[in-house]
Amino acid sequence: MNIVKRALFGGIYVALIVASLLLWNSSKILFVILISCFIILGIIEASRLFNHDRKAVSKYITVIDCAGGVALMLSLLNHHSQMVDGLLLVPLAIYFLVRLSYQIYLPSHNAIADIRQSLASLVYVAVPLSILGIIATKHSPQVVLAMFIFIWLYDTGAFLVGCAIGKHRLFERISPKKSWEGVIGGAVFVIIAAIIIACVEPVGALFNNKELSVDQWISVDTWILMAIIVVVAATLGDLFESLLKRTAGVKDSGNLIPGHGGILDRIDSLLFVAPAVIILLEIVSIIQ
């Protein structure tokens, strides 16, 4: 039954992400709603992890932080629109003033610890998820879809190969089950997918900007490099979340998704992959 639940809710999760990116050019509303939910749920879970050794954080602080995370995402998503840049910063300015002012009215709280927790939650969850909108807007939603597919292929390949022949532990202190064999196996899956996207034109048409001619598509070298970066970043993201959970003494970041744990257990790799990929894309854009 647990396998059935895991497959069912995993399928819903994948379907929502794919649909939001396929519908991007006609409407961004599903993408905005989905990423907003990820930010809100992720900040709630991250706040608990960062607050594991203290009394319960104020629910009002969490609400303000969630609003600030969504405001950050919306501001960056609209960065390339015709709106005046200054107006885009208004939601973030409001968050800054409200969040710090509210702390004054919590005399029984450790102000430094509370602010540190808020900033950590925003930096860990909201910033990387907001970067997805920048990649989709400045480059293409197809690149974001490729990122997700690379992550899913890596997880699948690492699991299958790791279970079959995994013997050498990758980072036993933090994650005893992960193996070097699993990482290499997952990397092979992703690199093969990158080569197919780059070299098989019908497939490449699905993952490159449709407004560009074939000779303007992302190059083979860039796709392969992106695949390698996704593997490294996804591994680090997974290890970092494992470190947080181990420090907090919990198995999962939450119990939101039956069979999968919390939302952070689903997007931990993505939180490292998004910043790494945008660095690559910006460097490639400058070089070209």
CSV table of N, CA, C and O in Angstrom, one decimal, residues 55-125:
chain,number,residue,atom,x,y,z
A,55,LYS,N,12.1,26.8,21.6
A,55,LYS,CA,10.6,26.7,21.7
A,55,LYS,C,10.0,27.0,20.4
A,55,LYS,O,10.6,27.5,19.5
A,56,ALA,N,8.7,26.6,20.2
A,56,ALA,CA,8.0,26.8,19.0
A,56,ALA,C,8.1,28.2,18.5
A,56,ALA,O,7.9,29.1,19.3
A,57,VAL,N,8.4,28.4,17.2
A,57,VAL,CA,8.4,29.7,16.6
A,57,VAL,C,7.0,30.3,16.6
A,57,VAL,O,6.0,29.6,16.4
A,58,SER,N,6.9,31.6,16.6
A,58,SER,CA,5.6,32.3,16.5
A,58,SER,C,5.0,32.0,15.1
A,58,SER,O,5.7,32.1,14.1
A,59,LYS,N,3.8,31.6,15.1
A,59,LYS,CA,3.1,31.3,13.9
A,59,LYS,C,3.0,32.5,13.0
A,59,LYS,O,2.9,32.4,11.8
A,60,TYR,N,2.9,33.7,13.7
A,60,TYR,CA,2.9,34.9,12.9
A,60,TYR,C,4.2,35.2,12.2
A,60,TYR,O,4.1,35.7,11.0
A,61,ILE,N,5.3,34.8,12.8
A,61,ILE,CA,6.6,35.0,12.1
A,61,ILE,C,6.6,34.1,10.8
A,61,ILE,O,7.0,34.5,9.8
A,62,THR,N,6.1,32.9,11.0
A,62,THR,CA,6.1,32.0,9.9
A,62,THR,C,5.2,32.5,8.7
A,62,THR,O,5.6,32.4,7.6
A,63,VAL,N,4.1,33.0,9.1
A,63,VAL,CA,3.1,33.6,8.1
A,63,VAL,C,3.8,34.8,7.4
A,63,VAL,O,3.7,34.9,6.1
A,64,ILE,N,4.5,35.6,8.1
A,64,ILE,CA,5.2,36.8,7.5
A,64,ILE,C,6.3,36.3,6.6
A,64,ILE,O,6.5,36.8,5.5
A,65,ASP,N,7.0,35.3,7.0
A,65,ASP,CA,8.1,34.8,6.2
A,65,ASP,C,7.6,34.1,4.9
A,65,ASP,O,8.2,34.3,3.9
A,66,CYS,N,6.5,33.4,5.0
A,66,CYS,CA,5.9,32.8,3.8
A,66,CYS,C,5.5,33.9,2.8
A,66,CYS,O,5.7,33.7,1.6
A,67,ALA,N,4.8,34.9,3.4
A,67,ALA,CA,4.4,36.0,2.5
A,67,ALA,C,5.7,36.7,1.8
A,67,ALA,O,5.6,37.0,0.7
A,68,GLY,N,6.7,36.8,2.6
A,68,GLY,CA,7.9,37.4,2.1
A,68,GLY,C,8.6,36.5,1.0
A,68,GLY,O,9.1,37.0,0.0
A,69,GLY,N,8.5,35.2,1.2
A,69,GLY,CA,9.1,34.3,0.2
A,69,GLY,C,8.3,34.4,-1.1
A,69,GLY,O,8.9,34.4,-2.2
A,70,VAL,N,7.0,34.4,-1.0
A,70,VAL,CA,6.1,34.5,-2.2
A,70,VAL,C,6.4,35.9,-2.9
A,70,VAL,O,6.4,35.9,-4.2
A,71,ALA,N,6.5,36.9,-2.1
A,71,ALA,CA,6.8,38.2,-2.7
A,71,ALA,C,8.1,38.3,-3.4
A,71,ALA,O,8.2,38.9,-4.5
A,72,LEU,N,9.1,37.6,-2.9
A,72,LEU,CA,10.4,37.5,-3.6
A,72,LEU,C,10.2,36.8,-4.9
A,72,LEU,O,10.7,37.3,-6.0
A,73,MET,N,9.5,35.7,-4.9
A,73,MET,CA,9.3,35.0,-6.2
A,73,MET,C,8.6,35.8,-7.2
A,73,MET,O,9.0,35.8,-8.4
A,74,LEU,N,7.5,36.5,-6.8
A,74,LEU,CA,6.8,37.3,-7.8
A,74,LEU,C,7.6,38.5,-8.3
A,74,LEU,O,7.5,38.8,-9.5
A,75,SER,N,8.4,39.0,-7.4
A,75,SER,CA,9.2,40.2,-7.9
A,75,SER,C,10.2,39.7,-8.9
A,75,SER,O,10.4,40.4,-9.9
A,76,LEU,N,10.9,38.6,-8.7
A,76,LEU,CA,11.9,38.1,-9.6
A,76,LEU,C,11.3,37.6,-10.9
A,76,LEU,O,11.8,37.7,-12.0
A,77,LEU,N,10.1,37.0,-10.8
A,77,LEU,CA,9.3,36.5,-11.9
A,77,LEU,C,9.0,37.6,-12.9
A,77,LEU,O,9.0,37.5,-14.1
A,78,ASN,N,8.7,38.8,-12.4
A,78,ASN,CA,8.3,40.0,-13.2
A,78,ASN,C,9.4,40.9,-13.5
A,78,ASN,O,9.2,42.0,-14.0
A,79,HIS,N,10.6,40.5,-13.2
A,79,HIS,CA,11.8,41.4,-13.4
A,79,HIS,C,12.0,41.8,-14.8
A,79,HIS,O,12.4,42.9,-15.1
A,80,HIS,N,11.6,41.0,-15.8
A,80,HIS,CA,11.8,41.3,-17.2
A,80,HIS,C,10.5,41.8,-17.8
A,80,HIS,O,10.5,42.0,-19.1
A,81,SER,N,9.6,42.2,-17.0
A,81,SER,CA,8.3,42.8,-17.6
A,81,SER,C,8.5,44.2,-17.8
A,81,SER,O,9.6,44.8,-17.6
A,82,GLN,N,7.4,44.9,-18.3
A,82,GLN,CA,7.5,46.3,-18.5
A,82,GLN,C,7.3,47.2,-17.3
A,82,GLN,O,7.3,48.4,-17.4
A,83,MET,N,7.1,46.5,-16.2
A,83,MET,CA,6.8,47.3,-14.9
A,83,MET,C,8.1,48.1,-14.5
A,83,MET,O,9.2,47.7,-14.9
A,84,VAL,N,7.9,49.1,-13.8
A,84,VAL,CA,9.0,49.9,-13.3
A,84,VAL,C,9.7,49.1,-12.2
A,84,VAL,O,9.1,48.5,-11.3
A,85,ASP,N,11.0,48.9,-12.4
A,85,ASP,CA,11.8,48.1,-11.5
A,85,ASP,C,11.6,48.4,-10.0
A,85,ASP,O,11.5,47.5,-9.2
A,86,GLY,N,11.5,49.7,-9.7
A,86,GLY,CA,11.2,50.1,-8.3
A,86,GLY,C,10.0,49.5,-7.7
A,86,GLY,O,9.9,49.1,-6.5
A,87,LEU,N,8.9,49.4,-8.5
A,87,LEU,CA,7.7,48.8,-8.0
A,87,LEU,C,7.8,47.4,-7.7
A,87,LEU,O,7.1,46.8,-6.8
A,88,LEU,N,8.7,46.7,-8.4
A,88,LEU,CA,8.9,45.3,-8.1
A,88,LEU,C,9.4,45.0,-6.7
A,88,LEU,O,9.3,43.9,-6.1
A,89,LEU,N,10.1,46.0,-6.2
A,89,LEU,CA,10.7,45.8,-4.8
A,89,LEU,C,9.8,46.2,-3.7
A,89,LEU,O,10.1,46.0,-2.5
A,90,VAL,N,8.6,46.8,-4.0
A,90,VAL,CA,7.7,47.2,-3.0
A,90,VAL,C,7.3,46.0,-2.1
A,90,VAL,O,7.3,46.1,-0.8
A,91,PRO,N,6.9,44.8,-2.6
A,91,PRO,CA,6.5,43.7,-1.7
A,91,PRO,C,7.7,43.3,-0.8
A,91,PRO,O,7.4,43.0,0.4
A,92,LEU,N,8.9,43.3,-1.3
A,92,LEU,CA,10.0,43.0,-0.4
A,92,LEU,C,10.3,44.0,0.6
A,92,LEU,O,10.6,43.7,1.8
A,93,ALA,N,10.1,45.3,0.2
A,93,ALA,CA,10.3,46.4,1.2
A,93,ALA,C,9.2,46.3,2.3
A,93,ALA,O,9.5,46.5,3.5
A,94,ILE,N,8.0,45.9,1.9
A,94,ILE,CA,6.9,45.7,2.9
A,94,ILE,C,7.3,44.6,3.9
A,94,ILE,O,7.1,44.7,5.1
A,95,TYR,N,7.8,43.5,3.3
A,95,TYR,CA,8.2,42.3,4.2
A,95,TYR,C,9.3,42.7,5.1
A,95,TYR,O,9.2,42.4,6.3
A,96,PHE,N,10.3,43.4,4.6
A,96,PHE,CA,11.4,43.9,5.5
A,96,PHE,C,10.9,44.7,6.7
A,96,PHE,O,11.2,44.4,7.8
A,97,LEU,N,10.0,45.7,6.4
A,97,LEU,CA,9.5,46.5,7.5
A,97,LEU,C,8.6,45.8,8.5
A,97,LEU,O,8.8,46.0,9.7
A,98,VAL,N,7.7,45.0,7.9
A,98,VAL,CA,6.8,44.3,8.8
A,98,VAL,C,7.5,43.2,9.6
A,98,VAL,O,7.3,43.1,10.8
A,99,ARG,N,8.4,42.5,9.0
A,99,ARG,CA,9.1,41.4,9.8
A,99,ARG,C,9.9,41.9,10.9
A,99,ARG,O,9.9,41.4,12.0
A,100,LEU,N,10.7,42.9,10.6
A,100,LEU,CA,11.6,43.5,11.7
A,100,LEU,C,10.8,44.2,12.7
A,100,LEU,O,11.2,44.2,13.9
A,101,SER,N,9.8,45.0,12.3
A,101,SER,CA,9.0,45.7,13.3
A,101,SER,C,8.2,44.8,14.2
A,101,SER,O,8.1,45.0,15.4
A,102,TYR,N,7.7,43.6,13.6
A,102,TYR,CA,7.0,42.7,14.4
A,102,TYR,C,7.8,42.1,15.6
A,102,TYR,O,7.4,41.8,16.7
A,103,GLN,N,9.1,42.0,15.3
A,103,GLN,CA,10.0,41.4,16.3
A,103,GLN,C,10.1,42.2,17.6
A,103,GLN,O,10.3,41.7,18.7
A,104,ILE,N,9.9,43.5,17.4
A,104,ILE,CA,9.9,44.4,18.6
A,104,ILE,C,8.8,44.1,19.6
A,104,ILE,O,9.0,44.2,20.8
A,105,TYR,N,7.7,43.5,19.1
A,105,TYR,CA,6.6,43.2,20.0
A,105,TYR,C,6.7,41.7,20.5
A,105,TYR,O,5.7,41.2,21.1
A,106,LEU,N,7.8,41.1,20.4
A,106,LEU,CA,8.0,39.8,21.0
A,106,LEU,C,9.1,39.8,22.0
A,106,LEU,O,10.2,39.3,21.8
A,107,PRO,N,8.9,40.4,23.2
A,107,PRO,CA,10.0,40.6,24.2
A,107,PRO,C,10.5,39.3,24.8
A,107,PRO,O,11.6,39.2,25.2
A,108,SER,N,9.6,38.3,24.7
A,108,SER,CA,10.1,37.0,25.3
A,108,SER,C,10.9,36.1,24.4
A,108,SER,O,11.4,35.1,24.7
A,109,HIS,N,11.0,36.6,23.1
A,109,HIS,CA,11.7,35.8,22.1
A,109,HIS,C,13.2,36.3,22.0
A,109,HIS,O,13.5,37.4,22.3
A,110,ASN,N,14.0,35.3,21.5
A,110,ASN,CA,15.4,35.7,21.2
A,110,ASN,C,15.4,36.3,19.8
A,110,ASN,O,15.3,35.6,18.8
A,111,ALA,N,15.5,37.6,19.8
A,111,ALA,CA,15.4,38.4,18.5
A,111,ALA,C,16.4,37.9,17.5
A,111,ALA,O,16.1,37.7,16.3
A,112,ILE,N,17.6,37.7,17.9
A,112,ILE,CA,18.7,37.3,17.0
A,112,ILE,C,18.4,35.9,16.4
A,112,ILE,O,18.5,35.7,15.2
A,113,ALA,N,18.0,35.0,17.2
A,113,ALA,CA,17.7,33.7,16.8
A,113,ALA,C,16.5,33.7,15.8
A,113,ALA,O,16.5,33.0,14.8
A,114,ASP,N,15.5,34.5,16.1
A,114,ASP,CA,14.3,34.5,15.3
A,114,ASP,C,14.6,35.1,13.9
A,114,ASP,O,14.1,34.6,12.9
A,115,ILE,N,15.4,36.2,13.9
A,115,ILE,CA,15.7,36.8,12.6
A,115,ILE,C,16.6,35.9,11.8
A,115,ILE,O,16.5,35.7,10.6
A,116,ARG,N,17.5,35.2,12.5
A,116,ARG,CA,18.4,34.3,11.8
A,116,ARG,C,17.6,33.1,11.2
A,116,ARG,O,17.9,32.7,10.0
A,117,GLN,N,16.6,32.7,11.9
A,117,GLN,CA,15.8,31.6,11.4
A,117,GLN,C,15.0,32.1,10.1
A,117,GLN,O,14.9,31.4,9.1
A,118,SER,N,14.4,33.3,10.2
A,118,SER,CA,13.7,33.8,9.1
A,118,SER,C,14.6,33.9,7.8
A,118,SER,O,14.2,33.5,6.7
A,119,LEU,N,15.7,34.5,8.0
A,119,LEU,CA,16.7,34.7,6.9
A,119,LEU,C,17.1,33.3,6.3
A,119,LEU,O,17.2,33.2,5.1
A,120,ALA,N,17.4,32.4,7.2
A,120,ALA,CA,17.8,31.1,6.8
A,120,ALA,C,16.7,30.4,5.9
A,120,ALA,O,17.0,29.8,4.9
A,121,SER,N,15.5,30.5,6.4
A,121,SER,CA,14.4,29.9,5.6
A,121,SER,C,14.2,30.5,4.3
A,121,SER,O,14.0,29.8,3.3
A,122,LEU,N,14.3,31.9,4.2
A,122,LEU,CA,14.2,32.6,2.9
A,122,LEU,C,15.3,32.2,2.0
A,122,LEU,O,15.1,31.9,0.8
A,123,VAL,N,16.5,32.2,2.5
A,123,VAL,CA,17.7,31.9,1.6
A,123,VAL,C,17.7,30.4,1.2
A,123,VAL,O,17.9,30.1,0.0
A,124,TYR,N,17.3,29.5,2.1
A,124,TYR,CA,17.3,28.1,1.7
A,124,TYR,C,16.2,27.7,0.8
A,124,TYR,O,16.4,26.9,-0.1
A,125,VAL,N,15.0,28.3,1.0
A,125,VAL,CA,13.8,27.8,0.3
A,125,VAL,C,13.4,28.8,-0.8
A,125,VAL,O,13.3,28.5,-2.0
